[in-house]
XYZ file of C-alpha atoms in Angstrom:
484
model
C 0.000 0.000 0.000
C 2.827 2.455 1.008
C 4.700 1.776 -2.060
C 1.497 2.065 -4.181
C 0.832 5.509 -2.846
C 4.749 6.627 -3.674
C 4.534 5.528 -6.914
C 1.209 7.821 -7.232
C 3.122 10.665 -5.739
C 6.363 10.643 -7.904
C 3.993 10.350 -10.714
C 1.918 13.312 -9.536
C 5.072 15.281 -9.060
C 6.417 14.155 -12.529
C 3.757 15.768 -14.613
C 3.008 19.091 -12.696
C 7.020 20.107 -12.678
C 6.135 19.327 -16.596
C 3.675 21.845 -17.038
C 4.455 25.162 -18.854
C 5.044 28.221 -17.039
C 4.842 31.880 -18.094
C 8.911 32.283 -17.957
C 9.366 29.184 -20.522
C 10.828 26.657 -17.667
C 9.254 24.045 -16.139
C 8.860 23.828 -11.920
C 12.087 21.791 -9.965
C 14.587 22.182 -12.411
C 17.855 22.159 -10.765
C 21.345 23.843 -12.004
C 22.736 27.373 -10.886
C 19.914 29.260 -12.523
C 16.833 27.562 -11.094
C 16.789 30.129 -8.186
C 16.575 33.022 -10.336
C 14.217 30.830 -12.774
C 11.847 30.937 -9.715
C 11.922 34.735 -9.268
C 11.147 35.453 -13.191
C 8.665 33.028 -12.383
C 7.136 34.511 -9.332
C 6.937 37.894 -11.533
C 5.331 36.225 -14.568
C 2.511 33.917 -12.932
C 1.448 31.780 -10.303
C 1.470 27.633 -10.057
C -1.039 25.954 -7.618
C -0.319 22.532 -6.543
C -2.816 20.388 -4.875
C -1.844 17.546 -2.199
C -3.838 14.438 -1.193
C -1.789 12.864 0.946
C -2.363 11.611 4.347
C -0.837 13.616 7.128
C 0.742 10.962 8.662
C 2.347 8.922 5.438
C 3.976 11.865 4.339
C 7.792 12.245 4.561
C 10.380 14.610 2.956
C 10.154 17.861 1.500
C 7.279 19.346 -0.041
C 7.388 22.183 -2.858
C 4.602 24.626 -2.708
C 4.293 27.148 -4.796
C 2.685 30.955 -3.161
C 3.165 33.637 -6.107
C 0.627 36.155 -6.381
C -0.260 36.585 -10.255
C 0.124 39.957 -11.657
C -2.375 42.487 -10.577
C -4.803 44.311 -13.540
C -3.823 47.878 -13.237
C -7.321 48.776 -15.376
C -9.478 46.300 -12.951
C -8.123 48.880 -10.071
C -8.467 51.876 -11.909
C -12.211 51.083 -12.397
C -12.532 49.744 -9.039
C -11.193 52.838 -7.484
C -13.282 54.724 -9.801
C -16.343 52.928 -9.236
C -15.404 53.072 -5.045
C -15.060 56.786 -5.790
C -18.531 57.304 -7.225
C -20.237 54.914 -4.201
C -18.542 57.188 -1.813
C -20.150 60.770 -3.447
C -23.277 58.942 -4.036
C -23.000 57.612 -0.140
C -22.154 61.539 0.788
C -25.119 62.466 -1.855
C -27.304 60.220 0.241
C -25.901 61.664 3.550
C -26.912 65.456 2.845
C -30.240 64.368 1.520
C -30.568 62.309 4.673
C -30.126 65.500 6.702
C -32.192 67.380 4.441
C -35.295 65.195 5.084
C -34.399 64.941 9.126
C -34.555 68.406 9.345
C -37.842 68.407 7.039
C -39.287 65.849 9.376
C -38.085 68.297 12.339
C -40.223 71.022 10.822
C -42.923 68.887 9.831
C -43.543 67.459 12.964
C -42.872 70.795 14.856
C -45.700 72.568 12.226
C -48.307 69.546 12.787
C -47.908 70.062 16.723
C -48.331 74.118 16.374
C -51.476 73.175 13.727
C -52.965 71.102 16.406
C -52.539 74.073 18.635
C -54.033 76.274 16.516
C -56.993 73.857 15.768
C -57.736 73.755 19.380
C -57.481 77.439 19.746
C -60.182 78.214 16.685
C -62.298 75.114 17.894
C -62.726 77.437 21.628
C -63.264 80.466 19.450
C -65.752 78.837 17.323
C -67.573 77.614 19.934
C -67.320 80.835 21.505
C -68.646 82.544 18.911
C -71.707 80.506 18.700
C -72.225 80.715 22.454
C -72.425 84.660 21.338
C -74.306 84.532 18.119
C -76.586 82.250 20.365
C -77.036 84.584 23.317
C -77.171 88.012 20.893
C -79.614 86.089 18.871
C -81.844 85.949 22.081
C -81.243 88.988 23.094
C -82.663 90.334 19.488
C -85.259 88.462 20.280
C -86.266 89.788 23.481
C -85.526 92.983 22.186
C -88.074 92.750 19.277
C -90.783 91.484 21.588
C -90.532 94.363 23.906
C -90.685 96.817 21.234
C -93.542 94.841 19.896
C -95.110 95.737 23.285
C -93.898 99.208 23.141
C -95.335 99.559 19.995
C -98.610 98.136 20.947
C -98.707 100.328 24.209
C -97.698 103.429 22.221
C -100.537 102.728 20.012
C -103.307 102.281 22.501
C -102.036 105.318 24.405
C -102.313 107.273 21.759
C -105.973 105.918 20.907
C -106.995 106.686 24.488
C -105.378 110.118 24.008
C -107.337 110.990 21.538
C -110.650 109.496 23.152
C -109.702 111.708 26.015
C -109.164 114.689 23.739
C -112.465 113.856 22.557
C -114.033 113.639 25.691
C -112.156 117.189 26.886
C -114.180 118.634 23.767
C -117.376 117.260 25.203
C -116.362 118.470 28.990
C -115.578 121.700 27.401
C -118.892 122.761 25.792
C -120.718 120.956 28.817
C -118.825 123.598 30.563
C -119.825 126.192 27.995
C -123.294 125.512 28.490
C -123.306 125.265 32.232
C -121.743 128.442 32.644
C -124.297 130.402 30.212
C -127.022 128.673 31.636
C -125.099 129.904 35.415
C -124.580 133.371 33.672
C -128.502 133.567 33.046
C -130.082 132.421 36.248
C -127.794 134.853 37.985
C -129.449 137.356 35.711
C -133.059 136.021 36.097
C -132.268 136.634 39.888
C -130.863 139.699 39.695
C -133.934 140.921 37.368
C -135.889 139.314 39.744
C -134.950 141.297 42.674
C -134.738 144.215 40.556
C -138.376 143.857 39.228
C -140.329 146.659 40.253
C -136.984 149.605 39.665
C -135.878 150.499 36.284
C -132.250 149.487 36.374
C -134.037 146.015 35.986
C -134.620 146.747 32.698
C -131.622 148.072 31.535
C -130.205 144.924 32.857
C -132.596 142.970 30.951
C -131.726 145.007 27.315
C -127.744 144.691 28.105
C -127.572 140.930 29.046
C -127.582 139.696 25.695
C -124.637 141.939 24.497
C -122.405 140.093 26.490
C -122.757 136.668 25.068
C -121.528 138.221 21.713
C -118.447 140.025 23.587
C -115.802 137.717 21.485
C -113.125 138.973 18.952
C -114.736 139.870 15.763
C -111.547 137.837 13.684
C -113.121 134.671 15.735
C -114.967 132.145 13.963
C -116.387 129.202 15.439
C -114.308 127.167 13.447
C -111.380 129.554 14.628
C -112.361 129.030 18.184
C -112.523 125.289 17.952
C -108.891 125.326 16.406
C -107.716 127.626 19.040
C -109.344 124.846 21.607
C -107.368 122.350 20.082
C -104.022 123.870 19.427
C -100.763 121.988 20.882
C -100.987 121.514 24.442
C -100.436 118.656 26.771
C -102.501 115.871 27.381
C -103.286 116.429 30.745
C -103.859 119.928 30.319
C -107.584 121.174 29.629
C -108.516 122.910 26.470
C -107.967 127.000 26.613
C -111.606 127.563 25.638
C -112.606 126.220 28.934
C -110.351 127.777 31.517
C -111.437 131.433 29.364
C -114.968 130.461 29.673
C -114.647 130.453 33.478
C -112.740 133.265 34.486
C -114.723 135.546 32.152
C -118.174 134.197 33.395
C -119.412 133.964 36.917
C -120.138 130.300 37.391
C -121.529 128.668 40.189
C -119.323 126.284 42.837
C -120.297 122.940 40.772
C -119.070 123.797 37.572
C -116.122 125.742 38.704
C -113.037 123.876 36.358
C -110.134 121.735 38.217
C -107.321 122.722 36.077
C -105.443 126.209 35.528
C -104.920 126.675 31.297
C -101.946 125.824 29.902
C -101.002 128.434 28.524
C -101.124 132.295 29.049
C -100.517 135.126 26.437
C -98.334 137.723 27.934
C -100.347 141.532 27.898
C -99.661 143.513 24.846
C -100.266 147.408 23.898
C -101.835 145.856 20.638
C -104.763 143.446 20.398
C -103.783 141.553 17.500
C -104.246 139.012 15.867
C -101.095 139.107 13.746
C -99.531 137.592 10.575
C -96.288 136.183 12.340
C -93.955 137.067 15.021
C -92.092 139.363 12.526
C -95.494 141.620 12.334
C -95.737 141.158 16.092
C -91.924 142.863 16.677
C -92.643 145.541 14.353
C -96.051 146.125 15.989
C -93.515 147.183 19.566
C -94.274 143.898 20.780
C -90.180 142.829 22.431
C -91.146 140.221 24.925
C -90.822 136.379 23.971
C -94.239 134.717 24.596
C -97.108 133.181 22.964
C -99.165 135.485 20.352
C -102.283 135.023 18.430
C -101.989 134.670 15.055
C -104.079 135.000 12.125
C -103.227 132.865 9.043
C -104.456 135.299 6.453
C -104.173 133.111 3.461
C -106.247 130.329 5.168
C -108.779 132.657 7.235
C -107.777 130.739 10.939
C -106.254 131.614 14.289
C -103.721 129.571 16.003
C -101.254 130.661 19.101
C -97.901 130.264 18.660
C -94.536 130.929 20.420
C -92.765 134.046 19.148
C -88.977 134.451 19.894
C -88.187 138.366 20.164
C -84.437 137.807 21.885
C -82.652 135.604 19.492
C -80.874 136.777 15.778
C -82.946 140.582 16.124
C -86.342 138.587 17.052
C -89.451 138.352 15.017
C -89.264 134.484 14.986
C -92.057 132.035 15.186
C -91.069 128.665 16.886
C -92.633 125.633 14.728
C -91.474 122.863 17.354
C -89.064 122.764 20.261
C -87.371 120.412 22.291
C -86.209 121.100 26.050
C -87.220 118.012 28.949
C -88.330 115.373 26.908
C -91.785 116.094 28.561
C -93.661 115.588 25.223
C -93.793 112.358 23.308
C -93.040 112.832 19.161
C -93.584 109.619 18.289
C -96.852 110.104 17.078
C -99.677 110.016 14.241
C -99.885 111.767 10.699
C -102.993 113.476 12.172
C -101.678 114.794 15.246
C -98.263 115.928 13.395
C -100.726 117.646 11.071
C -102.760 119.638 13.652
C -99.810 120.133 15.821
C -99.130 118.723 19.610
C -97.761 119.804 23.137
C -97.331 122.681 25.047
C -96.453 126.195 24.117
C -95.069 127.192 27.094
C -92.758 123.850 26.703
C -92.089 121.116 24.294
C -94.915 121.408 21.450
C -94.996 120.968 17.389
C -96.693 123.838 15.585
C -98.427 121.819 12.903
C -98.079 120.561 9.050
C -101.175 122.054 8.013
C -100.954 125.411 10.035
C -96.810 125.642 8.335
C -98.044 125.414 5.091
C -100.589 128.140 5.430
C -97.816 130.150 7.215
C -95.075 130.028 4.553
C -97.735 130.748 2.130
C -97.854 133.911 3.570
C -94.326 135.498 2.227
C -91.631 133.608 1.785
C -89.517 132.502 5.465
C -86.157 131.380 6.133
C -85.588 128.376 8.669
C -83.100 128.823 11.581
C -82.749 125.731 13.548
C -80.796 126.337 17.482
C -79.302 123.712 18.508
C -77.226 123.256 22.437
C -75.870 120.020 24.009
C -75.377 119.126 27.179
C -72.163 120.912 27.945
C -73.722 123.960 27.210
C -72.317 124.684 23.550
C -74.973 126.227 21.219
C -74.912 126.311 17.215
C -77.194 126.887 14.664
C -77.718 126.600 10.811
C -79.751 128.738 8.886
C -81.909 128.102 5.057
C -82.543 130.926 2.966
C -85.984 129.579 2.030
C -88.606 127.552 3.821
C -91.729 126.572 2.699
C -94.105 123.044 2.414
C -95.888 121.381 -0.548
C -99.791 120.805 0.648
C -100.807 117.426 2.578
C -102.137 116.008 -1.525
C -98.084 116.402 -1.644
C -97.698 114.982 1.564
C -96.501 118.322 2.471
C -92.915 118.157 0.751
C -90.006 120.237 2.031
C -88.108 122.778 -0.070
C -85.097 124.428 1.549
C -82.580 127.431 0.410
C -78.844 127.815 0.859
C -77.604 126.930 4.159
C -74.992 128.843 6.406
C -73.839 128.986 10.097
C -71.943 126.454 12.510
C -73.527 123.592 13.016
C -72.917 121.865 10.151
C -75.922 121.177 6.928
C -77.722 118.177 8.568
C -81.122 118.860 6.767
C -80.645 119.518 2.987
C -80.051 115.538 2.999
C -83.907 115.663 3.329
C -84.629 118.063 0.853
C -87.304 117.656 -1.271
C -88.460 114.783 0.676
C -92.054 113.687 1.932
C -93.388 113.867 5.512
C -93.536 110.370 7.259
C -95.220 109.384 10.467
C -95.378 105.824 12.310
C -98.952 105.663 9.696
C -98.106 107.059 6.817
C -94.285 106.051 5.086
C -93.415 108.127 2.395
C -89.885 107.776 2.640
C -87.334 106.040 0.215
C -86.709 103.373 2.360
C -87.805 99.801 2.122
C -89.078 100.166 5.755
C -90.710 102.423 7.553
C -88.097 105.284 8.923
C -90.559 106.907 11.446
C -90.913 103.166 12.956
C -86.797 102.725 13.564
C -86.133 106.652 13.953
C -89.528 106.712 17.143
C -90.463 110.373 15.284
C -91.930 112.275 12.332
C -89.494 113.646 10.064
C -88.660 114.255 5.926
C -87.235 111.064 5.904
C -85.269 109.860 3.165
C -83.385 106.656 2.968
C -83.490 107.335 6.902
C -82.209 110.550 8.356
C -79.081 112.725 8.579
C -81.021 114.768 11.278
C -84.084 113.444 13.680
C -85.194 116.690 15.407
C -88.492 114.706 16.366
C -86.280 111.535 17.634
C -86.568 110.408 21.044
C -85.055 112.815 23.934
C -82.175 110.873 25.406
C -81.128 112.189 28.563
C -77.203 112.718 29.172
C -76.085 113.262 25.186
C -74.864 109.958 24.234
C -77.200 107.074 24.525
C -77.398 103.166 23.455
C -80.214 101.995 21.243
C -80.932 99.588 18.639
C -81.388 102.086 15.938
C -80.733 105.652 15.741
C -83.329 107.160 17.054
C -82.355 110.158 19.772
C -83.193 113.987 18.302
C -79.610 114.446 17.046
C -78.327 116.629 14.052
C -75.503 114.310 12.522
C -72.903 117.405 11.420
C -72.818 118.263 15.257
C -71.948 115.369 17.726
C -73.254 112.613 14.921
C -76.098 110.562 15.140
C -75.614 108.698 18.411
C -75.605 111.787 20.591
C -78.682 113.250 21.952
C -79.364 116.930 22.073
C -80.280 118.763 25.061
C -82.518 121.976 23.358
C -83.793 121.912 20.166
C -85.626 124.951 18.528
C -86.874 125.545 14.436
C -88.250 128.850 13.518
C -88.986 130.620 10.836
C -89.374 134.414 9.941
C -89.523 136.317 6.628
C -86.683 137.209 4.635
């Protein structure tokens, strides 16, 4: 077996030393050059032997050849250039790696400030609503309770108006009881005086007396001057004259003083305006009787003899808020409150009045600090009630600023007649009568707020925008007129 396995060995041996090599010699050959024959050899290639031989039944010297083969300088080059690329691709990938961690930085640091902010407008949203929820109620109420005010301003006015009626009625009951007073105290003083002769002189004069009244006085004049603007609780003028110029007896002597008294005068009057009563030597600021020429009636009216050389005639004024505005086309027609006071002269009895000549308008204005202005129209005059008694204005001048020519040219409106441009009602929103137009730049007729500035739902305090604007309140308000 051993000797088999040599022979196999030497055999083995035999033909790999005869194997070509790259230097042109063959492995193991022996001489003085086969040393340097190995080194060409180790330059030019590489020879691999392989051994199968046990471990143990080996003896002697082995030859094993180790040589590297030659290395591919082009293989390295594009290695190294290929490694060269990887590593700017890796650095490539590297900064785009930080890129997107700093984008996900960011990203996750906007996502946590947008859940933030979603909270945040979540609470406002909800509340908002809370608000739009409780305003909405509070419109509500709001609406209801002028609903009611609305209601309770139109029944008062109905009952004021039955009791105006029923001060008519009082006042000729009163008529008659005091003639019928006035002639028994004749019948007894005729019948005491029955058998002397002053009894009949008595008797002949008696009737003279009932006729005693102002020859310009008609009975329609006299029921106009019974109804002219005075306060509701006040009794009719006709009255309290009826008593204190007839004797009356203790039953039918009247409760209530008049409201109103004209001051004593060196003329008797009647006159066309205040401007006839200051050059008549009338000076004093009062109430006058005046005689609407053009129309053939009497009505009394305020006439202002201190202000701007005098001779004005106030058509409405505002002082206390004592007076309610806020009422009917009929009642801003005939006129309404108290001379001495707060009153409105009258739609109807203005339009006979600036048919007379032709009047400028000065409107006096003062808030609550005291400050006074005024602004003053050339020309004044109304279009008849079939016009629904238009306005027509001049030029304006003075201080207060033009609040009114805004409403030139405009209809009269009242809570029952609308005959503004508006889509509503003005006189409802403004609470006044006015020449409304698409509403008001000036409410003269507004509510009277007290303290200037006030809070309300819609503009509706007697304000003159161009001084203090249209949420401020005035304190005295006065429009006259006088010829030019």
């Amino acid at each position: 077996m051993e000797k088999t396995l040599t022979l196999g060995l030497t055999l083995f041996l035999t033909l790999c030393m005869d194997i070509p090599v790259a230097g042109g010699r063959k492995e193991g050959d022996s001489g003085p050059n086969t040393r340097s024959s190995r080194s060409s050899d180790s330059k030019s290639g590489r020879c691999s032997y392989t051994f199968i031989v046990p471990q143990q039944k080996l003896t002697g010297a082995l030859c094993v050849n180790t040589q590297s083969a030659a290395t591919n300088h082009s293989e390295v080059a594009v290695l190294q250039a290929e490694l060269k690329r990887q590593q700017e691709q890796l650095e490539k990938l590297r900064g785009q790696l930080e890129q997107e961690v700093d984008l996900t930085t960011e990203v996750r640091a906007l996502r946590k400030e947008s859940n933030s902010v979603n909270s945040r407008i979540a609470q406002l949203y909800a509340q908002l609503l809370h608000e739009v929820i409780h305003k909405k109620d509070q419109a509500l109420e709001q609406q209801r309770v002028e609903n009611l005010l609305l209601n309770a301003t139109t029944q008062a006015l109905q009952v004021s108006n039955n009791y105006r009626e029923l001060e008519k009625k009082y006042g000729a009951l009163t008529s008659m009881m005091s003639s019928q007073n006035q002639l028994i105290a004749r019948l007894e003083k005729q019948c005491q005086c029955r058998d002397s002769t002053q009894a009949t002189l008595v008797t002949t004069e008696a009737p003279k007396s009932q006729s005693n009244a102002h020859p310009n006085y008609s009975s329609e004049a006299k029921e106009m001057t019974n109804d002219v603007q005075r306060d509701q609780s006040a009794p009719p003028p006709q009255q309290t004259k009826a008593a204190h110029s007839l004797p009356t007896s203790p039953t039918s002597t009247p409760t209530d003083l008049p409201f109103i008294s004209a001051p004593v005068t060196k003329t008797p009057g009647p006159w066309r305006d205040c401007q006839h009563v200051l050059a008549s030597g009338e000076t004093t600021s009062g109430i006058y009787l005046l005689h609407l020429q053009s129309a053939n009636q009497l009505l009394q009216a305020w006439c202002e003899q201190s202000q701007a050389q005098g001779g004005w005639t106030v058509i409405q004024r505002r002082q206390d808020g004592s007076v309610n505005f806020f009422r009917t086309w009929e009642q801003y027609k005939q006129g309404f409150g108290n001379l001495d006071g707060e009153y409105w002269l009258g739609l109807e009895h203005l339009y006979w009045l600036t048919k007379q000549a032709q009047y400028k308008l000065r409107v006096v204005l003062e808030d609550w600090q005291g400050r006074q202005v005024f602004a003053e129209y050339d020309s004044f005059y109304l279009e008849p009630e079939t016009d629904w008694y238009r306005l027509h204005l001049g030029q304006y001048h003075g201080n207060a600023g033009d609040s009114l020519s805004w409403h030139n040219n405009k209809a009269f409106t009242t809570l029952d007649r609308d005959k503004d441009s508006y889509t509503g009602n003005c006189a409802h929103y403004q609470k006044g009568g006015w020449w409304y137009n698409m509403c008001a730049h000036s409410n003269l007729n507004g509510v009277w707020y007290r303290g200037g500035h006030y809070r309300s739902r819609y503009q509706d305090g007697a304000y003159w925008a161009e001084f203090h604007g249209g949420s401020y309140s005035l304190k005295r308000i006065s429009m006259m007129i006088k010829p030019t």
